[in-house]
mmCIF file of C-alpha atoms in Angstrom:
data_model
loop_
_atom_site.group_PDB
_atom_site.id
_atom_site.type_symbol
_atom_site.label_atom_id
_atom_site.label_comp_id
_atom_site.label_asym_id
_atom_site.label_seq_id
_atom_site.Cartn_x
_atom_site.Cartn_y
_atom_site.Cartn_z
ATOM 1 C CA UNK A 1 105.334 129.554 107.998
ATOM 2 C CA UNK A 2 102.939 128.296 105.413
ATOM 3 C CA UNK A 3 99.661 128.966 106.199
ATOM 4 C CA UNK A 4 98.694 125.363 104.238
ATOM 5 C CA UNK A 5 100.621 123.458 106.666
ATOM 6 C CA UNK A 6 99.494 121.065 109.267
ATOM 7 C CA UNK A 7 101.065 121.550 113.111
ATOM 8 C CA UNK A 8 100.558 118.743 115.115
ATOM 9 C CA UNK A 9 97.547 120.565 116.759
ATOM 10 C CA UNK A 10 95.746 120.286 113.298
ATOM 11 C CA UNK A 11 96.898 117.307 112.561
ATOM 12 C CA UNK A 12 95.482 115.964 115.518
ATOM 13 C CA UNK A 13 92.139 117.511 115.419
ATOM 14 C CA UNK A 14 91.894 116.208 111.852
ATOM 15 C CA UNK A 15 92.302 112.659 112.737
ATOM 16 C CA UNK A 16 90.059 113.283 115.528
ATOM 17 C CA UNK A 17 87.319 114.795 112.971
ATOM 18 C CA UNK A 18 88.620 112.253 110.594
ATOM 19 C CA UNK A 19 87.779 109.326 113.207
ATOM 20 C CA UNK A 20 84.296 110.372 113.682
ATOM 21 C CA UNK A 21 83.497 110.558 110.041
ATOM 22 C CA UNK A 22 84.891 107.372 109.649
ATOM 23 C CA UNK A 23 86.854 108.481 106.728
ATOM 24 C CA UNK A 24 88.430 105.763 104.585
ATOM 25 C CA UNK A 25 91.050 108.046 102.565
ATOM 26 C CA UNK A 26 93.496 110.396 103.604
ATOM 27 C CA UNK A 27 96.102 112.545 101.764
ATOM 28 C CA UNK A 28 98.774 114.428 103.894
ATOM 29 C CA UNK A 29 101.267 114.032 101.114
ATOM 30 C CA UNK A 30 103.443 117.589 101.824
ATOM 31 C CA UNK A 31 101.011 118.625 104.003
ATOM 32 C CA UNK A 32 102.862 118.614 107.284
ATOM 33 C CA UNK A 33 105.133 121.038 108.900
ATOM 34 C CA UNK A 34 108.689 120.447 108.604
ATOM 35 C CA UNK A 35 109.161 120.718 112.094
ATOM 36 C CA UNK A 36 106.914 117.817 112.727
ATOM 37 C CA UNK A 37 108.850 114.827 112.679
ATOM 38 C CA UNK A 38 106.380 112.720 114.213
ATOM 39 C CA UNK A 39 102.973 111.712 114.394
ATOM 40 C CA UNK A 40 100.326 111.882 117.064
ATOM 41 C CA UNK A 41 99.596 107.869 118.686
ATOM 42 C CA UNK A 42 96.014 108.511 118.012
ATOM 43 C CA UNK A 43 96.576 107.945 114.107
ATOM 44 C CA UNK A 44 95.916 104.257 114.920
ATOM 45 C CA UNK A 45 91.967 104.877 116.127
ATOM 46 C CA UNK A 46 91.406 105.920 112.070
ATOM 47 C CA UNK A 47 90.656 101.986 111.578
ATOM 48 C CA UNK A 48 88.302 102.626 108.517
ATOM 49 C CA UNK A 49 91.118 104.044 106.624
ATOM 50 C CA UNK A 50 92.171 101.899 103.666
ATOM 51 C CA UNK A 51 94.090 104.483 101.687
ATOM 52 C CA UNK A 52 96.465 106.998 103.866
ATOM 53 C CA UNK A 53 99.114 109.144 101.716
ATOM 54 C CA UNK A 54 101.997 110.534 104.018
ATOM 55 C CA UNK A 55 104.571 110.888 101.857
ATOM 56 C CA UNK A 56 106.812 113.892 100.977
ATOM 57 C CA UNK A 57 107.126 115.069 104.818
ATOM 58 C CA UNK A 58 109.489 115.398 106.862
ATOM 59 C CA UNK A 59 108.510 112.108 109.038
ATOM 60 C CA UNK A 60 111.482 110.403 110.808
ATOM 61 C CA UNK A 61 109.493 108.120 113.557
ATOM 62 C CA UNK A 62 105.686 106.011 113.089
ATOM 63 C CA UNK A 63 104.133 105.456 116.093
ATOM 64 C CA UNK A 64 103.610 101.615 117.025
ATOM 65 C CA UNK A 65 99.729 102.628 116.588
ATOM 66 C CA UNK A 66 100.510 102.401 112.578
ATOM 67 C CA UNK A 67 99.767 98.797 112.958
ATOM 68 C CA UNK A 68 96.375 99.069 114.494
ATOM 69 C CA UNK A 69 94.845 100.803 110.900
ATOM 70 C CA UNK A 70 93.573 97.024 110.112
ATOM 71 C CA UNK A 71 92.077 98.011 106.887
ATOM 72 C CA UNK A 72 94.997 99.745 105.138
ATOM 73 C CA UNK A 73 95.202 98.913 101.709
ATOM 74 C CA UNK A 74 97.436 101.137 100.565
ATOM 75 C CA UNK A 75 100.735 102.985 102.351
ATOM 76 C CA UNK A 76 102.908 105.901 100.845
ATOM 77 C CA UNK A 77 104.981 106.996 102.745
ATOM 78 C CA UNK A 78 108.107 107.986 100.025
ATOM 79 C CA UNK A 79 110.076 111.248 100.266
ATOM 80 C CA UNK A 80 110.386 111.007 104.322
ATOM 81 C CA UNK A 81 113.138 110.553 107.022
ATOM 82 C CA UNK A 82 112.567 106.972 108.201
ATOM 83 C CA UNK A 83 115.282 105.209 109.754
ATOM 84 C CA UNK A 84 113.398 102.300 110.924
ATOM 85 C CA UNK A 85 109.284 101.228 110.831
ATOM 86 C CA UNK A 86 107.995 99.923 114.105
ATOM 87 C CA UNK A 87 107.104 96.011 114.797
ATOM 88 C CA UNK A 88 104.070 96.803 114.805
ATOM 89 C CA UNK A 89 103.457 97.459 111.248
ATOM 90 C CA UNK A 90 103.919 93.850 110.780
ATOM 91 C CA UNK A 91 100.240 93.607 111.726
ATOM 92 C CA UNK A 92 98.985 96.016 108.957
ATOM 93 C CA UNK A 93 97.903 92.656 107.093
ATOM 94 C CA UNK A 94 95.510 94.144 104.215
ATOM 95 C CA UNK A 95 98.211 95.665 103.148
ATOM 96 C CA UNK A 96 98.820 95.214 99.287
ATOM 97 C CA UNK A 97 100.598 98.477 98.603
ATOM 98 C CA UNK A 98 103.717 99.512 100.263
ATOM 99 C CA UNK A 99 105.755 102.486 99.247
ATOM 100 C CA UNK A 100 108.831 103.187 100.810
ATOM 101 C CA UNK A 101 111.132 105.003 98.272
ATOM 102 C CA UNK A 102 113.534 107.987 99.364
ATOM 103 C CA UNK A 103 113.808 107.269 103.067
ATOM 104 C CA UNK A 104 117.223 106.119 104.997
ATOM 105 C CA UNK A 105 115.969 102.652 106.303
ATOM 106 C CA UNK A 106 118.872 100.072 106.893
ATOM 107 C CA UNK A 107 116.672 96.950 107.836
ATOM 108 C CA UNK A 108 113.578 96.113 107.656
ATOM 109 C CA UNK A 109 111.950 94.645 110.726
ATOM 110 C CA UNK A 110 111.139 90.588 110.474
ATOM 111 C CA UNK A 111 107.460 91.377 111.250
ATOM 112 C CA UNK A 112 107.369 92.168 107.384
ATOM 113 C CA UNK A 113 106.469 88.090 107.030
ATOM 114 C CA UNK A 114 102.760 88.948 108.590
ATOM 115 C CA UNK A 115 102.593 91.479 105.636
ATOM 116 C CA UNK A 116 100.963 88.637 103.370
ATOM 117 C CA UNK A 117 98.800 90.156 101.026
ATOM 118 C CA UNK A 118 101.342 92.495 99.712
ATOM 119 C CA UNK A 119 101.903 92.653 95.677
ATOM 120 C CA UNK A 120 103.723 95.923 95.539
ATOM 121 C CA UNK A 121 106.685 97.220 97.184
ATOM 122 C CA UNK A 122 109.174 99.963 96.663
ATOM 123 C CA UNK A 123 111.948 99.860 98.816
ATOM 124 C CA UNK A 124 114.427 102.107 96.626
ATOM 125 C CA UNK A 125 116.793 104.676 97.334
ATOM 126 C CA UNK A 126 116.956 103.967 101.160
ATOM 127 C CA UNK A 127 120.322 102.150 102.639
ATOM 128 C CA UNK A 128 119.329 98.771 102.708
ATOM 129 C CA UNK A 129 122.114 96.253 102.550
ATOM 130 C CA UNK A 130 119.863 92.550 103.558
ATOM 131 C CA UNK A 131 116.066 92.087 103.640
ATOM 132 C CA UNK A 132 114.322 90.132 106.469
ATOM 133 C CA UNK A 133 114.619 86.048 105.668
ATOM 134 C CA UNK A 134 110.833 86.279 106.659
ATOM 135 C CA UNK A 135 110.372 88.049 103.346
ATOM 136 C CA UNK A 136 110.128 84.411 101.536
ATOM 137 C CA UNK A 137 106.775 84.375 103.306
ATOM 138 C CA UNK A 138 105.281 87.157 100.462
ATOM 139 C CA UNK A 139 104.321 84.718 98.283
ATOM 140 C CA UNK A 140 102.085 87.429 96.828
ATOM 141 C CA UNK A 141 104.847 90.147 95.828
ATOM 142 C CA UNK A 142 104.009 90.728 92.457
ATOM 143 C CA UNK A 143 106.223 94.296 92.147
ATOM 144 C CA UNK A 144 109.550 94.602 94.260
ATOM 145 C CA UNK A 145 111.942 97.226 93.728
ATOM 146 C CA UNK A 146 115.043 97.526 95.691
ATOM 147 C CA UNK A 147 117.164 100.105 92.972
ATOM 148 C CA UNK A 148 119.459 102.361 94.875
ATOM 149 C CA UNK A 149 120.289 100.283 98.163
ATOM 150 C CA UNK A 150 123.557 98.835 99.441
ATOM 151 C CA UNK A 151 122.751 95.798 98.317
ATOM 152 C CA UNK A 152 125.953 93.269 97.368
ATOM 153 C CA UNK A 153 123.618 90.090 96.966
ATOM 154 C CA UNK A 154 119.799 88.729 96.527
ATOM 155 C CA UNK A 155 119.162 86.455 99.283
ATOM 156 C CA UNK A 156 118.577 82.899 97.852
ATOM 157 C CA UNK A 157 115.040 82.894 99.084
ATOM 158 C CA UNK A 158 114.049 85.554 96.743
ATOM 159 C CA UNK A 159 113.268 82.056 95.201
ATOM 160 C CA UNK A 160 109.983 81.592 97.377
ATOM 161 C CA UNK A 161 108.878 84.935 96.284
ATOM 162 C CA UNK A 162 106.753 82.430 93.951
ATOM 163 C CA UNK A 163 104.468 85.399 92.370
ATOM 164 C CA UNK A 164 107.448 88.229 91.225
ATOM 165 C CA UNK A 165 106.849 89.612 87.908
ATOM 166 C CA UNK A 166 108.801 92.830 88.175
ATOM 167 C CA UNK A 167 112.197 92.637 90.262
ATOM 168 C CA UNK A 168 114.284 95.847 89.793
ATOM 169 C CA UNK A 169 117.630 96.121 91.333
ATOM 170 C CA UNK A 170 119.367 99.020 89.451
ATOM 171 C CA UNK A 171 122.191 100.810 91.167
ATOM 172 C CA UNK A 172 123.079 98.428 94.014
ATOM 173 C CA UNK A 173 126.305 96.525 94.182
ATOM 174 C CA UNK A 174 125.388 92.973 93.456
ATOM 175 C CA UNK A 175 128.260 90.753 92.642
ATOM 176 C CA UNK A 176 126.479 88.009 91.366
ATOM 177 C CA UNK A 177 122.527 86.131 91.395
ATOM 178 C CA UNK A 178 121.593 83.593 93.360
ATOM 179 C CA UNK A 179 120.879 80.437 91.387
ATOM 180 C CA UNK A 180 117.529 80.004 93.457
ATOM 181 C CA UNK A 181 116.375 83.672 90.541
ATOM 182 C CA UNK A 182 115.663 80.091 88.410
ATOM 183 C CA UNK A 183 112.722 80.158 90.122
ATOM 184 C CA UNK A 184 111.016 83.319 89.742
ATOM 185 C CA UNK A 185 108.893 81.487 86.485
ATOM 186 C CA UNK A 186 106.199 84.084 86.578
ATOM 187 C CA UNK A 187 109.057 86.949 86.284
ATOM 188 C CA UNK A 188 108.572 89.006 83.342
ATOM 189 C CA UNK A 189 111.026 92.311 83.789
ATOM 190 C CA UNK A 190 114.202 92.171 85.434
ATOM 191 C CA UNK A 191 116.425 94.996 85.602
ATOM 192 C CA UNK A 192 119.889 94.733 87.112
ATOM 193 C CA UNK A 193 121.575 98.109 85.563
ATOM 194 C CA UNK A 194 124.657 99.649 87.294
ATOM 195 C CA UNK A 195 125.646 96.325 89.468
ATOM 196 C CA UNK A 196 129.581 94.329 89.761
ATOM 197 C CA UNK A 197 127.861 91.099 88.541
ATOM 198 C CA UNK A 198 130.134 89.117 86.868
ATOM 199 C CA UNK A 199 128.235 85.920 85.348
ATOM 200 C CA UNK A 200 124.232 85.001 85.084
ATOM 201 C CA UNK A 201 123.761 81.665 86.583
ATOM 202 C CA UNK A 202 122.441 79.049 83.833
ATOM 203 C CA UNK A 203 119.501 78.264 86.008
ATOM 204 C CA UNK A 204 117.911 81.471 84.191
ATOM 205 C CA UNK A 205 116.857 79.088 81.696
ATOM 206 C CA UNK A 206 113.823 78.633 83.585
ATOM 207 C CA UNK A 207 112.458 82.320 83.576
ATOM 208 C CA UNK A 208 110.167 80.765 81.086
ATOM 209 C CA UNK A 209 108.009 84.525 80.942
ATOM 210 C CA UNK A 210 110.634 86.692 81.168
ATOM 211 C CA UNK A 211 110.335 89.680 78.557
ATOM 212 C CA UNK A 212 112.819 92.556 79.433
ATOM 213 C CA UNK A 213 116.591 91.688 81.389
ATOM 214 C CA UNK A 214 118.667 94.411 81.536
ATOM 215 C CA UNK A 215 122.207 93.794 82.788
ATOM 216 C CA UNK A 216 123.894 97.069 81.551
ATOM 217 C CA UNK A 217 126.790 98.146 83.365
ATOM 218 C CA UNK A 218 128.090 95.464 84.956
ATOM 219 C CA UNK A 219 131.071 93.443 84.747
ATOM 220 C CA UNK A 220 129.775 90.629 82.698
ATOM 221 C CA UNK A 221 132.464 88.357 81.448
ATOM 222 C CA UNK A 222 130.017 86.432 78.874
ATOM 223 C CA UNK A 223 126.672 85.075 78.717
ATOM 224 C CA UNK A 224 125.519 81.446 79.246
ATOM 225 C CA UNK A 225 123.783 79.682 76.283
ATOM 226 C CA UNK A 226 121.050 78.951 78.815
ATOM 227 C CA UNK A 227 120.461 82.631 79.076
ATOM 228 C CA UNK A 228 119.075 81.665 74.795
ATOM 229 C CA UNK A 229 116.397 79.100 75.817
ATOM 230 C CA UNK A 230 114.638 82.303 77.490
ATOM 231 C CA UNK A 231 112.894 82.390 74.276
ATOM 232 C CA UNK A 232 110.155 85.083 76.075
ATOM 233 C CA UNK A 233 112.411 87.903 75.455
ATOM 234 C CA UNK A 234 111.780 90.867 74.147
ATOM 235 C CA UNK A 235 114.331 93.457 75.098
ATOM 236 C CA UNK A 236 117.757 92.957 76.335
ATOM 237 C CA UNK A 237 120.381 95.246 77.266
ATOM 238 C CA UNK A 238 123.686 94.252 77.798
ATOM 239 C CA UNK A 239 124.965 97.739 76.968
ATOM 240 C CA UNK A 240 128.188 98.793 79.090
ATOM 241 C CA UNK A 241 129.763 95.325 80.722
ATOM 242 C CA UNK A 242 133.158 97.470 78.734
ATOM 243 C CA UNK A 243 136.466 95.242 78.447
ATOM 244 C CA UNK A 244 134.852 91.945 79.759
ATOM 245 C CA UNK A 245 132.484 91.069 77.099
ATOM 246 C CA UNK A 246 133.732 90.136 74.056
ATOM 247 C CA UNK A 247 130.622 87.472 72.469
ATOM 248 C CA UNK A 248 127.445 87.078 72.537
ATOM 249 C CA UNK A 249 126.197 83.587 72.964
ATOM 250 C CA UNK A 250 126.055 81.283 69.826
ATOM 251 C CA UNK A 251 122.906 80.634 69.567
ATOM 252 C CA UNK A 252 121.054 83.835 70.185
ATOM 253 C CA UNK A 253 119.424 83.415 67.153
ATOM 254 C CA UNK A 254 116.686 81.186 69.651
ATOM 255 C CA UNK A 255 115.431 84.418 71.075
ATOM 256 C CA UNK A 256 113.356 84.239 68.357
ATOM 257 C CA UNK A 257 110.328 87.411 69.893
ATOM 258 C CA UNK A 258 113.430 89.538 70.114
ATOM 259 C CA UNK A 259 112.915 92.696 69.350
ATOM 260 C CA UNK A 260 115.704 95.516 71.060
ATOM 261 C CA UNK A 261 119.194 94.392 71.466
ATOM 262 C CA UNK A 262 121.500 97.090 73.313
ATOM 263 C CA UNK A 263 125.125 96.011 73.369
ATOM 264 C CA UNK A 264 126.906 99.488 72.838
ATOM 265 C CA UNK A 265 130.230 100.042 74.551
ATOM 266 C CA UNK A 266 131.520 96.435 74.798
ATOM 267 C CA UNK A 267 134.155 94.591 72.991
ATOM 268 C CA UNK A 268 132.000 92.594 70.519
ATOM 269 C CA UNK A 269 133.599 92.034 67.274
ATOM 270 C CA UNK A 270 131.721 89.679 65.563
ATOM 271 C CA UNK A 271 128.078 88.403 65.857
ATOM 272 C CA UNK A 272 126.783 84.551 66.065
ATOM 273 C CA UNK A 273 125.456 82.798 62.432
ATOM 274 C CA UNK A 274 122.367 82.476 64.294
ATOM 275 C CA UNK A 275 122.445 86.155 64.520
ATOM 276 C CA UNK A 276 120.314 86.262 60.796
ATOM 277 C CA UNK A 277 117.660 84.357 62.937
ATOM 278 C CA UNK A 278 116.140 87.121 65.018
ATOM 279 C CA UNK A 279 113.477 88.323 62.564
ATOM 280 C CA UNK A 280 111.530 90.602 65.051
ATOM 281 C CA UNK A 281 115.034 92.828 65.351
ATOM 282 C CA UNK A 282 113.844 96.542 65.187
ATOM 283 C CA UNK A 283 116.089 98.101 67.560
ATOM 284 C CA UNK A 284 119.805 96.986 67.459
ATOM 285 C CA UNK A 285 122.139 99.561 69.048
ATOM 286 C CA UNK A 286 125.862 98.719 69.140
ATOM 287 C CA UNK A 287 127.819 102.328 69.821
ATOM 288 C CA UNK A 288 130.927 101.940 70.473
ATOM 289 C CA UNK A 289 132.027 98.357 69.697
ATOM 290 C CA UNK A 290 134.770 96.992 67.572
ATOM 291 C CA UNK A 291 132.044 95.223 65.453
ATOM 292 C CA UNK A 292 133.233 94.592 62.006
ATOM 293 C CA UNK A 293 130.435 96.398 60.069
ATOM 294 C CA UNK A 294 127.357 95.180 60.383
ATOM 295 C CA UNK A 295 126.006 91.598 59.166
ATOM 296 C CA UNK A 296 124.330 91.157 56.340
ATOM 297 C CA UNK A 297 121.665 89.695 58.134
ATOM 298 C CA UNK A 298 120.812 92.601 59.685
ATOM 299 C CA UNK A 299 120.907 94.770 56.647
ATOM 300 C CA UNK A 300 118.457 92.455 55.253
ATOM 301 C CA UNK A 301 116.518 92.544 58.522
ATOM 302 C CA UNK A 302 116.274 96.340 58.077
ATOM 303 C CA UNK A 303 116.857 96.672 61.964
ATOM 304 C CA UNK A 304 118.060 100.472 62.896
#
């Protein structure tokens, strides 16, 4: 056994010496056991603690006592065996930093709402299929990542999520977006890579801030023209949407802060007039396309 290990007998005297200390931090990352698939109820009397790192164990169960650790700031708990969280930790309502990555959660519980002053969650690689419809209640969620879930659609209250600026959903199987992503207006990165969507709704028009959409790998028929009055955009990579997309939108050349354009491995043949408009081009990649040599507009753009 290793030596550096925690058994639930340490464990348990160190929250006990922890408690009297009134310690505010607390890193068990890889600390525990693997045997130790729980944790000792008296983990909620540590009610100073506003930073506790559990993550990289072996943890399949919280006790409900999670929830009584009033000052908790921030949560890791990634790298674990969690198949579900308690009710309780729907009370843990400092809470601004959640990490959640690399466990086998399904659902969530709805006591999630009560989590308001969350800005950053990570909810990837677990086998999530629906979030909560409480969730529209964290209007604070700055950072949400659900990549590597079960997911096959956003709910349309992701909508009332009023404060997203980073919404990753790589590796899922989303068919489509709701219309209500219109109005994420504060969203500046979101990446959709590896999904079955096969058309952006036009209400993305209104992601008035957004800077980086990546839609690679899908099954992305065409593009709306709305999708050109983002004019916030910096990178876009619609790399990999194969036999289905065969333009880009005519006037593209509105994405005027444009600076990477990935469109490799689709059926592109020709590019828009408006094309010679995207001055900021320094990165145009377009591997594997029919494209009839390129443009003279980009040769006199000097884009790669």
């Amino acid at each position: 056994e290793n030596p550096e290990k925690l058994s639930l007998i340490n464990l348990a005297s160190l929250i006990e010496a922890s408690q009297r200390s009134g310690v505010t931090e607390l890193d068990l990352q890889g600390k525990l056991l693997d045997q130790m698939e729980w944790l000792p109820v008296s983990l909620g009397k540590l009610s100073n603690l506003v930073t506790l790192n559990l993550a990289e164990n072996r943890i399949m169960v919280l006790p409900s006592t999670v929830g009584e650790l009033k000052s908790l700031v921030k949560l890791d708990l990634h790298s674990n065996q969690l198949m579900n969280l308690p009710d309780s930790f729907g009370d843990l309502s400092s809470l601004v930093e959640l990490d959640l990555h690399g466990n086998l959660l399904k659902y969530l519980p709805n006591a999630f709402r009560n989590l308001s002053s969350l800005t950053n969650l990570d909810l990837s690689t677990n086998q999530l299929s629906t979030l909560p419809e409480t969730f529209g209640n964290l209007t604070r969620l700055r950072r949400l990542n659900i990549e590597t879930n079960e997911f096959e659609e956003l709910p349309h209250w992701i909508g009332l999520c009023s404060s997203l600026t980073e919404l990753r959903a790589d590796f899922n199987q989303l068919k489509a977006l709701p219309e209500a992503i219109g109005k994420l207006e504060t969203l500046e990165i979101l990446t959709l890579h590896y999904n079955r969507i096969k058309r952006l709704p036009t209400t993305m028009a209104s992601l008035v801030n957004l800077k980086e959409l990546d839609v690679s790998f899908n099954e992305l028929e065409s593009l709306p023209e709305s999708l050109c009055l983002v004019t916030s955009l910096v990178k876009l990579n619609i790399a990999k949407n194969f036999a289905d997309l065969r333009s880009l939108p005519r006037s593209i050349g509105n994405l005027e802060l444009l600076e990477e354009l990935d469109i490799s491995d689709n059926q592109i043949r020709v590019l828009p007039d408006s094309f010679g408009l995207l001055t900021k081009l320094r990165v145009l990649r377009a591997d594997e396309t029919p494209l009839e040599l390129p443009p003279r507009e980009i040769a006199t753009l000097g884009a790669q």
